[in-house]
PDB file of C-alpha atoms in Angstrom:
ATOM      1  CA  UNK A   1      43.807 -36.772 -60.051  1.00 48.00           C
ATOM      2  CA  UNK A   2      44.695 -37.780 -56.385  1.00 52.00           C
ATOM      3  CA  UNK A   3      48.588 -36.093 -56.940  1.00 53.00           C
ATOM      4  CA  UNK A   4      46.821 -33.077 -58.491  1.00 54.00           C
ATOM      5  CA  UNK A   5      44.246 -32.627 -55.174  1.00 53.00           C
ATOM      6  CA  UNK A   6      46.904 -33.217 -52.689  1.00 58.00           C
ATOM      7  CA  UNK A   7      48.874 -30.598 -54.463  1.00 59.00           C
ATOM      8  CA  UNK A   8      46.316 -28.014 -54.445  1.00 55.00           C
ATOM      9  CA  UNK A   9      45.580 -28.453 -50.902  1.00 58.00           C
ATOM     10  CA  UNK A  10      49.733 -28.101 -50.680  1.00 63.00           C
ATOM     11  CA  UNK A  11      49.694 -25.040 -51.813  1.00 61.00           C
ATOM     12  CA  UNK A  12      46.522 -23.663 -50.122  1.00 59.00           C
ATOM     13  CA  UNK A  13      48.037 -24.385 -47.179  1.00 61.00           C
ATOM     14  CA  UNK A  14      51.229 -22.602 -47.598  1.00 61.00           C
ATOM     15  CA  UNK A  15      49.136 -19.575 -48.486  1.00 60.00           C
ATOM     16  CA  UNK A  16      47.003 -19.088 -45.488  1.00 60.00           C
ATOM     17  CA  UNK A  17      50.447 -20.017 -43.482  1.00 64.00           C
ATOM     18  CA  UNK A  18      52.389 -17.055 -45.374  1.00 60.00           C
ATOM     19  CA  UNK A  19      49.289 -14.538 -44.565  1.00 59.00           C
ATOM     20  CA  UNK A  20      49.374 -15.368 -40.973  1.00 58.00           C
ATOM     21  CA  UNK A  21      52.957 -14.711 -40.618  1.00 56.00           C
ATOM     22  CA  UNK A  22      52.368 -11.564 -42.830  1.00 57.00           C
ATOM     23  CA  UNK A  23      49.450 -10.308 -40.567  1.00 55.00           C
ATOM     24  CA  UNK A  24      51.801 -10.961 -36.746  1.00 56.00           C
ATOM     25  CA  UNK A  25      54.951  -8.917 -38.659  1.00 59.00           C
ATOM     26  CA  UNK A  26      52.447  -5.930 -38.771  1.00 54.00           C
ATOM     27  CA  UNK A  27      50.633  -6.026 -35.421  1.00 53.00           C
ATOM     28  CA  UNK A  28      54.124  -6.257 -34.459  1.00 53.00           C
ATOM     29  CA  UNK A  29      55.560  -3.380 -36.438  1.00 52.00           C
ATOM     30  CA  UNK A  30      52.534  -1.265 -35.341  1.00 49.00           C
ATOM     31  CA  UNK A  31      53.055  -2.174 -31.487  1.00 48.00           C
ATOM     32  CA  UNK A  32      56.582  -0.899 -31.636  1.00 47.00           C
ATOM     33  CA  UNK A  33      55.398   2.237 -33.680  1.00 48.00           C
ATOM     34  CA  UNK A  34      52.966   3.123 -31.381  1.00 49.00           C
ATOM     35  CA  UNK A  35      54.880   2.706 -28.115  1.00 47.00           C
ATOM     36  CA  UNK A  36      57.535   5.515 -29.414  1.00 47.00           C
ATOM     37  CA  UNK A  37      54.706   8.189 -30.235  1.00 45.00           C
ATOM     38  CA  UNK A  38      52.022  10.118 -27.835  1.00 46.00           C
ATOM     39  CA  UNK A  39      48.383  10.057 -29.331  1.00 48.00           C
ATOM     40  CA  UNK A  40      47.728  12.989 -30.798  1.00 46.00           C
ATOM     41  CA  UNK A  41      44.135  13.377 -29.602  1.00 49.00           C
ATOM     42  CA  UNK A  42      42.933  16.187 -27.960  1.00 46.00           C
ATOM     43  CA  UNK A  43      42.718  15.359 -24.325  1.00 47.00           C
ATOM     44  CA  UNK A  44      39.621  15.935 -22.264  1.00 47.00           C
ATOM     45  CA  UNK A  45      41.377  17.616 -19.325  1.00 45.00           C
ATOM     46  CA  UNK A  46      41.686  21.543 -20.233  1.00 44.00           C
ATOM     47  CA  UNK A  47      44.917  22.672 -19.082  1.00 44.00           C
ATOM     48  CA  UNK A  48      45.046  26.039 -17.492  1.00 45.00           C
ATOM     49  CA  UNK A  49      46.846  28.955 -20.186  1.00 46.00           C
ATOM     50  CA  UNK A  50      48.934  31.872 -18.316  1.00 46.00           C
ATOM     51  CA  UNK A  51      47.805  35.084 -18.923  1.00 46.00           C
ATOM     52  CA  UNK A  52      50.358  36.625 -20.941  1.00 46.00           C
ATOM     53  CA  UNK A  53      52.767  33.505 -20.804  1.00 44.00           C
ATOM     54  CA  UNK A  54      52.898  30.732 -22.742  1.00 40.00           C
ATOM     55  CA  UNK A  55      49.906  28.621 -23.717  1.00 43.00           C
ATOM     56  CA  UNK A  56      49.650  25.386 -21.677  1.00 43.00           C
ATOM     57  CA  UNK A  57      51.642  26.555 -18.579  1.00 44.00           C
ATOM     58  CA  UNK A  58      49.851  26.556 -15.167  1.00 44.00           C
ATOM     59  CA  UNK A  59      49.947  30.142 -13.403  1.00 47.00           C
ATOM     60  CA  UNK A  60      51.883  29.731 -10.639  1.00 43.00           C
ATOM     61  CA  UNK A  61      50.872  32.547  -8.576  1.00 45.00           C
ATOM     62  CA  UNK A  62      46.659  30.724  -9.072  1.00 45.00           C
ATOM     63  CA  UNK A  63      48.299  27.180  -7.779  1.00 44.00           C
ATOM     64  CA  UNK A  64      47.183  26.646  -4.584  1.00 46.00           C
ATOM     65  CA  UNK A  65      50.101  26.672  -1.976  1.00 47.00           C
ATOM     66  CA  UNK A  66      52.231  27.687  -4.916  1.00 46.00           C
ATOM     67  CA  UNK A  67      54.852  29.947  -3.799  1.00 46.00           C
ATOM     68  CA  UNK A  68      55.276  33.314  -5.841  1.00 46.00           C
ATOM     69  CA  UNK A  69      57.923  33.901  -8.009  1.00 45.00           C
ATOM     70  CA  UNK A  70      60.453  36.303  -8.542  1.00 44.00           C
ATOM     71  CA  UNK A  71      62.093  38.498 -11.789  1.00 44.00           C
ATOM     72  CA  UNK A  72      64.942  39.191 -10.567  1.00 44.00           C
ATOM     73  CA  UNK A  73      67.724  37.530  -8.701  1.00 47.00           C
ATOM     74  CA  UNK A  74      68.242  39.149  -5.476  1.00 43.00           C
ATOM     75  CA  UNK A  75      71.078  37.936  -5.431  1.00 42.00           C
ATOM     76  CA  UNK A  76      72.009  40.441  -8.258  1.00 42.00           C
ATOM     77  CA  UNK A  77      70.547  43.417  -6.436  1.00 41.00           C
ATOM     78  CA  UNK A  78      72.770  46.183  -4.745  1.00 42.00           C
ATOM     79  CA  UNK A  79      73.111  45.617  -1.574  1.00 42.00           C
ATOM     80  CA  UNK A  80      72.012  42.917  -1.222  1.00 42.00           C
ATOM     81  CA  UNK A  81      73.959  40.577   1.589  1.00 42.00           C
ATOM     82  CA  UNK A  82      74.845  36.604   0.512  1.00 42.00           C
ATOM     83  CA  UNK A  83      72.253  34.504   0.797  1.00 42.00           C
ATOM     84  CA  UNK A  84      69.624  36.861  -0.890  1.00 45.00           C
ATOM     85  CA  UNK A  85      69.124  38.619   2.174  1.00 42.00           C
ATOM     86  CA  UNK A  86      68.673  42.420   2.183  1.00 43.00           C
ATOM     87  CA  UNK A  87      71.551  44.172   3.659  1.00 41.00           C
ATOM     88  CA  UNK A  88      70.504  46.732   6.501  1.00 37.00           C
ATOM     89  CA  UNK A  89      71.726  49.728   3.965  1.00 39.00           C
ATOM     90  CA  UNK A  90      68.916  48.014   1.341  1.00 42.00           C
ATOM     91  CA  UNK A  91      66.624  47.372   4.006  1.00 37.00           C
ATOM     92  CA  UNK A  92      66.690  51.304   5.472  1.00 33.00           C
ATOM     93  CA  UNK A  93      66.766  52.400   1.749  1.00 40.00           C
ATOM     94  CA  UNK A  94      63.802  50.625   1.005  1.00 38.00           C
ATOM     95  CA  UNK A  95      62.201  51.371   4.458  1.00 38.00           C
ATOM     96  CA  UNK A  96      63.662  53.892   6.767  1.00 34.00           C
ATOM     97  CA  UNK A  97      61.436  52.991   9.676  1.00 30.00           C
ATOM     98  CA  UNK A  98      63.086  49.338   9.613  1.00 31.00           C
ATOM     99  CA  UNK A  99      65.808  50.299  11.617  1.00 31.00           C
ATOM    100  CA  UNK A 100      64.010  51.110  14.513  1.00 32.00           C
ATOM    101  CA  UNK A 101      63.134  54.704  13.665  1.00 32.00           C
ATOM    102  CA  UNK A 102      59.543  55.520  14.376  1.00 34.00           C
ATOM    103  CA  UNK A 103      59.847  58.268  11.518  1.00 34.00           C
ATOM    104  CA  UNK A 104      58.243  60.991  13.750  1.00 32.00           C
ATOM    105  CA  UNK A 105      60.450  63.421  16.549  1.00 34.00           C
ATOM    106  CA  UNK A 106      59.891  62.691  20.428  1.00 36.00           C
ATOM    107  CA  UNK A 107      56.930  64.737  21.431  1.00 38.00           C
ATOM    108  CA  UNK A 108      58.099  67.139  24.553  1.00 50.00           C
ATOM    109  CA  UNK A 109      57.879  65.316  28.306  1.00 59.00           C
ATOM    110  CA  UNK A 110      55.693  67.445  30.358  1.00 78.00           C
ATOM    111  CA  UNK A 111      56.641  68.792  33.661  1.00 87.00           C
ATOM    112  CA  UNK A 112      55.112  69.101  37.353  1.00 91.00           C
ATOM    113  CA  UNK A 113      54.467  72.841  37.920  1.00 92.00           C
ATOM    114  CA  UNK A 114      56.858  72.375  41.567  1.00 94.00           C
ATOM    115  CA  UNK A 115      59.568  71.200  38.863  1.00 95.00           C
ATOM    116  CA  UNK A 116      58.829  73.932  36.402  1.00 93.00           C
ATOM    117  CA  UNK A 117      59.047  76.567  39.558  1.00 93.00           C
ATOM    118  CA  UNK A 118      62.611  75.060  40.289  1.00 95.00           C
ATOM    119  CA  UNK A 119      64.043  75.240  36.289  1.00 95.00           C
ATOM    120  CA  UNK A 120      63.103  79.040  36.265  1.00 94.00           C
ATOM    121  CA  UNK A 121      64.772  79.986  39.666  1.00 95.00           C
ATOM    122  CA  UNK A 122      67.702  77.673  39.386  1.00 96.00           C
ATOM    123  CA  UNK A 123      68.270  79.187  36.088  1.00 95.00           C
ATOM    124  CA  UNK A 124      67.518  82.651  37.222  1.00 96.00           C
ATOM    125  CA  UNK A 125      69.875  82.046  39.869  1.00 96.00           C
ATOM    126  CA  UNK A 126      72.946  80.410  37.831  1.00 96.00           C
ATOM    127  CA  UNK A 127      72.457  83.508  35.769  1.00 97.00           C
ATOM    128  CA  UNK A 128      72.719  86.025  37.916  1.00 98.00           C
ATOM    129  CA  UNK A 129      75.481  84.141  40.056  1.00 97.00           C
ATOM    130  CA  UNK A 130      77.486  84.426  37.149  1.00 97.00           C
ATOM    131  CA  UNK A 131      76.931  88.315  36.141  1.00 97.00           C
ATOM    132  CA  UNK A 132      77.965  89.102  39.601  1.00 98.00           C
ATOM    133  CA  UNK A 133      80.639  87.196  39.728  1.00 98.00           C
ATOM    134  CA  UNK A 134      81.715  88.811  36.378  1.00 97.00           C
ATOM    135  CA  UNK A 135      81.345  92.233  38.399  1.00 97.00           C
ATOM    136  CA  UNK A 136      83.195  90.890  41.411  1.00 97.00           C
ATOM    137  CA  UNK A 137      86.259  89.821  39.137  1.00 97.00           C
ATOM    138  CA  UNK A 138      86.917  93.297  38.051  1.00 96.00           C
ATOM    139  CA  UNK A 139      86.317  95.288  41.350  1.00 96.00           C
ATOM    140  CA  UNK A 140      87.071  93.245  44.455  1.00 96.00           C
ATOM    141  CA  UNK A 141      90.335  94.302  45.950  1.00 95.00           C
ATOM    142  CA  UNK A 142      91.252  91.185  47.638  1.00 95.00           C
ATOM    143  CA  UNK A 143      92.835  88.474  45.935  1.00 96.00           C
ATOM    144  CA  UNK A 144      90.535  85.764  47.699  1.00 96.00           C
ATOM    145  CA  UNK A 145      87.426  87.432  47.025  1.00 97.00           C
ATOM    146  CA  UNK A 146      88.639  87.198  43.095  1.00 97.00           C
ATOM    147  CA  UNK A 147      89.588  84.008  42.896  1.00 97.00           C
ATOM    148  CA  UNK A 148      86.381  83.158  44.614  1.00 98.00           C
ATOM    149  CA  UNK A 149      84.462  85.109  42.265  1.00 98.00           C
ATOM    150  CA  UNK A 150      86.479  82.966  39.218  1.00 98.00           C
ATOM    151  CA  UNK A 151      84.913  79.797  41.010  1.00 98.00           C
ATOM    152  CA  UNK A 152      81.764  80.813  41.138  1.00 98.00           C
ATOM    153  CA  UNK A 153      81.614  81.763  37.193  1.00 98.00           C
ATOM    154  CA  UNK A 154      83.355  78.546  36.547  1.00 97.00           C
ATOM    155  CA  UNK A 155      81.006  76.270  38.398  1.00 97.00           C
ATOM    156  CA  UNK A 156      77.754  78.086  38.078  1.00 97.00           C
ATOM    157  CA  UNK A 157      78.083  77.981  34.342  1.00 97.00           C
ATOM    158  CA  UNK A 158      78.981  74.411  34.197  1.00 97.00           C
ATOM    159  CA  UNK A 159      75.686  74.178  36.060  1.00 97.00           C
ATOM    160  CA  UNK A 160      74.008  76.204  33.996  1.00 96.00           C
ATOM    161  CA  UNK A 161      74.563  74.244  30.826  1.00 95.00           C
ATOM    162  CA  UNK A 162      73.804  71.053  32.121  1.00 95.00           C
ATOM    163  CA  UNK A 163      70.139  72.306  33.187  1.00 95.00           C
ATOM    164  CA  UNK A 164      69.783  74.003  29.533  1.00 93.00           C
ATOM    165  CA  UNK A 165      70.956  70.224  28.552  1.00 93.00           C
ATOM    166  CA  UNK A 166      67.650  68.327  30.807  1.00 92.00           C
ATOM    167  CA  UNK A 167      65.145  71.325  29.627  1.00 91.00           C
ATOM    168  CA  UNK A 168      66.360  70.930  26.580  1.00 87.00           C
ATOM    169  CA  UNK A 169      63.188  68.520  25.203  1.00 80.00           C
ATOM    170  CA  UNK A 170      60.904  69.284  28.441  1.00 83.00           C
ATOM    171  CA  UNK A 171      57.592  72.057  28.188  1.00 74.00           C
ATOM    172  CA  UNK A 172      59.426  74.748  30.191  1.00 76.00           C
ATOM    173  CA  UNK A 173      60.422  78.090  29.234  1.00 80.00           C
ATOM    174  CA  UNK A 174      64.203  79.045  30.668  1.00 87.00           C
ATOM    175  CA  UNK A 175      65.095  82.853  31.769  1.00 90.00           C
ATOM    176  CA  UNK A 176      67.882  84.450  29.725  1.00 92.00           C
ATOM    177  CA  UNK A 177      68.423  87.167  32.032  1.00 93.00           C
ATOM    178  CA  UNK A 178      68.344  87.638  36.039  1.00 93.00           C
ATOM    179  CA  UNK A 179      65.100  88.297  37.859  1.00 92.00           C
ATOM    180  CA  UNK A 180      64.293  91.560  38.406  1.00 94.00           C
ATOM    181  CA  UNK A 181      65.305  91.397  41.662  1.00 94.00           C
ATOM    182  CA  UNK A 182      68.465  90.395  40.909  1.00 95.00           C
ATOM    183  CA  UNK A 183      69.487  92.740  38.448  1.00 96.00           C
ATOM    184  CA  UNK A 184      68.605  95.358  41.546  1.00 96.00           C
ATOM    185  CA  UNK A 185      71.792  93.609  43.532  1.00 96.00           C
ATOM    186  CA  UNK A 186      73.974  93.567  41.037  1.00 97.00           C
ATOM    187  CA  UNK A 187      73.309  97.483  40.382  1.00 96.00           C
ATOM    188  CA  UNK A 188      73.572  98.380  43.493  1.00 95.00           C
ATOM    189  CA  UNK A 189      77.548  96.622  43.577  1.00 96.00           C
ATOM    190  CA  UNK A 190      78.162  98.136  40.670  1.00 96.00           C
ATOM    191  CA  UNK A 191      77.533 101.405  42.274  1.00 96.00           C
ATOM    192  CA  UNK A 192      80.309 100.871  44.855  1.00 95.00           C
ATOM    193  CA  UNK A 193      83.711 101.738  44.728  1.00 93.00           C
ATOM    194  CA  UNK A 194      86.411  98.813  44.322  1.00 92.00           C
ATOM    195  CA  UNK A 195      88.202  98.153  48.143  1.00 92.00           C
ATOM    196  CA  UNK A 196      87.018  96.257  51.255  1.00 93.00           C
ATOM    197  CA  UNK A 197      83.257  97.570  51.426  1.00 94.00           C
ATOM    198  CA  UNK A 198      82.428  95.734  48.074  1.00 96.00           C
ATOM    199  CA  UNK A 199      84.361  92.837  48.920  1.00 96.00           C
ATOM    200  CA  UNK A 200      82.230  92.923  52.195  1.00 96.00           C
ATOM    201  CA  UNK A 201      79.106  93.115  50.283  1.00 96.00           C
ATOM    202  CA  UNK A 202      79.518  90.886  48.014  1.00 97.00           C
ATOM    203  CA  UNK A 203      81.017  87.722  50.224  1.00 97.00           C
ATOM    204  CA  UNK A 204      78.196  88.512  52.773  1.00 96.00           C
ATOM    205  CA  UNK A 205      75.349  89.011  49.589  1.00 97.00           C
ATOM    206  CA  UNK A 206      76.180  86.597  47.108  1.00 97.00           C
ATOM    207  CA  UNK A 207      78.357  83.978  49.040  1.00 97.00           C
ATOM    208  CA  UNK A 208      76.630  83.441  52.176  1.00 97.00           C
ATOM    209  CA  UNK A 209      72.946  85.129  51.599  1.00 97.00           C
ATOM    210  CA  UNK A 210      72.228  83.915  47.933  1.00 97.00           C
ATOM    211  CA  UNK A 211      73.656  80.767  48.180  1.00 98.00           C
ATOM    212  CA  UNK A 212      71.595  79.836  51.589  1.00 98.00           C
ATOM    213  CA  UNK A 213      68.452  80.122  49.790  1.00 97.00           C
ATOM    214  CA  UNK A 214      70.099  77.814  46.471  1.00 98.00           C
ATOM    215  CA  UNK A 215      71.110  75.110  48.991  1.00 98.00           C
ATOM    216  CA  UNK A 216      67.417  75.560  50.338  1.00 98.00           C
ATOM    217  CA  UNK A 217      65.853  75.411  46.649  1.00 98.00           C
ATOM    218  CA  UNK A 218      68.020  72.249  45.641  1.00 98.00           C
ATOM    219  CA  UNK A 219      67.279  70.422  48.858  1.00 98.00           C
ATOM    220  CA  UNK A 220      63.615  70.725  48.184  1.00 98.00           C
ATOM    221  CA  UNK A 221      64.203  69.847  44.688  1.00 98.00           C
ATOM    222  CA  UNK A 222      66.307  66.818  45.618  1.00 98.00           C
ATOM    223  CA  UNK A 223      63.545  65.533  47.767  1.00 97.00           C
ATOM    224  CA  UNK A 224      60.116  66.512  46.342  1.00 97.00           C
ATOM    225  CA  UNK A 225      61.063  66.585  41.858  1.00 97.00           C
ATOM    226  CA  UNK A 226      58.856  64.540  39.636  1.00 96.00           C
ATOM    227  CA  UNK A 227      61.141  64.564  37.013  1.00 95.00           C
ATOM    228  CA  UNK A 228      64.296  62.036  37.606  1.00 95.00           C
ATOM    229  CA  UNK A 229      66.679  63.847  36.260  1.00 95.00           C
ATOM    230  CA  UNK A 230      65.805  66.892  37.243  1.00 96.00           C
ATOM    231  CA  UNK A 231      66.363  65.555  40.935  1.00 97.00           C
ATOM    232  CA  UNK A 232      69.392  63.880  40.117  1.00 97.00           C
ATOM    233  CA  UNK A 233      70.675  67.417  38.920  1.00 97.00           C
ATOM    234  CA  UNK A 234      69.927  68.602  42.407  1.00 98.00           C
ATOM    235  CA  UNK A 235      70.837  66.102  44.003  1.00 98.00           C
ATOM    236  CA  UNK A 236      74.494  65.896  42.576  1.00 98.00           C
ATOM    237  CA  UNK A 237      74.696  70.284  42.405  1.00 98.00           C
ATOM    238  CA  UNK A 238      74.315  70.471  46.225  1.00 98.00           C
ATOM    239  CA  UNK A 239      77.730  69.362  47.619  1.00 98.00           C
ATOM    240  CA  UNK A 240      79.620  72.056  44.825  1.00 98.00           C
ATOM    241  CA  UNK A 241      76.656  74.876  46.528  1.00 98.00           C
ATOM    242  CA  UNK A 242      77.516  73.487  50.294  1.00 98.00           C
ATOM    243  CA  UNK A 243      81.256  74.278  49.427  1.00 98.00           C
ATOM    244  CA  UNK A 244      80.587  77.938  48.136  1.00 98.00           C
ATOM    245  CA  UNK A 245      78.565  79.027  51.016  1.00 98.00           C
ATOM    246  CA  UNK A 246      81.784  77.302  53.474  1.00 98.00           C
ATOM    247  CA  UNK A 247      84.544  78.926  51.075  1.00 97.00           C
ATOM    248  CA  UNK A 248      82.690  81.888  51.544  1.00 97.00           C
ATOM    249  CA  UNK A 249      82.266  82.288  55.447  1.00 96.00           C
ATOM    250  CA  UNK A 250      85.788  81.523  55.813  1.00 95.00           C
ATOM    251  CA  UNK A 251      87.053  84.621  53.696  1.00 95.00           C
ATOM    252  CA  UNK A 252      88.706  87.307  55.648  1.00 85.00           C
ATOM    253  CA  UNK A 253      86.805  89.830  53.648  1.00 72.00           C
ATOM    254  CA  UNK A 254      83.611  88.610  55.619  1.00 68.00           C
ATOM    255  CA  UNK A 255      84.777  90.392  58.353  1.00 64.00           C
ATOM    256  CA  UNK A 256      86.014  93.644  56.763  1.00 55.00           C
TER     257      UNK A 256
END
């Protein structure tokens, strides 16, 4: 009876033993299992969808301090210089103001009156300098007094299109003809016969009368013009107007 008791408690033993060991294998088993898996319960914390995108991706462009993204590589864009940077074609293709255009035409510079009297007579006076000296290259008889003449187209018109080239954006309205006035002087050499009386007239008119008064008119301009380069133009046409009126006192015809 004593054999048969310790026997049964034997065996009791063994059993509990075995379902310990039984019960650590599958804590163990289920440890391992769950440290290779996520739980699949629905978290608390919503995450933000993207409109349009994927579900479960944040918006980028509603992060705060995100920076925005792109579609396209610029990289890949025409034009486009390394780096990503737009080349300056792209850049004036895309903006033509960028390259330092304002877009809109320079408005006209406005003019003193004084320097809008001295465009209209120096014009007047290059213009009629010129159609006299036309006249004088056909009917003065003396070879100086021509060649003179041929200076004073050459020079006059040379002055002439620089001035057109200053008025050219400025509010003033040139002459395309001689004064009135003028036109009077130049008939009334036309009217003479070619030989020493018109080569008297005209060195005495045009080369010592006329161009006294256009050294006076450029002096004053030189001195008293608002606009800069409209006194620089004076300023630098005086010494070739100086050496017409000297050319012209020292030609014989003068004297004829």
């Amino acid at each position: 009876m004593n054999k048969t008791h310790a026997a049964f408690k034997s065996t009791l033993l063994a059993a509990a033993l075995l379902s310990l060991a039984a019960c650590d294998r599958g804590n163990n088993e289920t440890t391992a299992s769950n440290s290779g898996t996520t739980d699949s319960r629905p978290s608390d914390t919503v995450t933000p969808s993207n409109p349009g995108g994927l579900p479960g991706t944040m918006d980028t462009a509603s992060a705060p301090g995100a920076m925005p993204t792109t579609t396209a590589d610029s990289s890949t864009l025409p034009g486009t210089a390394p780096g990503g940077m737009a080349s300056p074609e792209q850049t004036i293709n895309t903006n033509p103001t960028a390259a330092g255009s304002t877009g809109t035409t320079p408005s006209t510079e406005a003019l003193a009156a004084a320097d809008r009297s001295f465009i209209e007579k120096a014009t007047g006076a290059g213009l009629y300098e010129v159609a006299i000296a036309k006249l004088a290259v056909d009917k003065a008889s003396d070879p100086a007094v021509k060649s003179y003449a041929m200076m004073l187209i050459d020079h006059h018109t040379a002055a002439n299109d620089k001035l057109k080239q200053i008025v050219g954006m400025r509010d003033a309205t040139l002459p395309i003809a001689p004064s009135a006035d003028k036109q009077k002087v130049i008939d009334k050499l036309a009217k003479l016969e070619s030989g020493a009386a018109f080569d008297r007239e005209f060195v005495n008119t045009v080369g010592i009368h006329d161009h006294t008064a256009d050294i006076a008119l450029f002096e004053k301009a030189s001195r008293d013009a608002k606009d800069a380069e409209l006194k620089n133009f004076a300023t630098t046409t005086l010494p070739t107007l100086r050496e017409h009126l000297n050319v012209a006192k020292k030609l014989p015809a003068k004297k004829g």
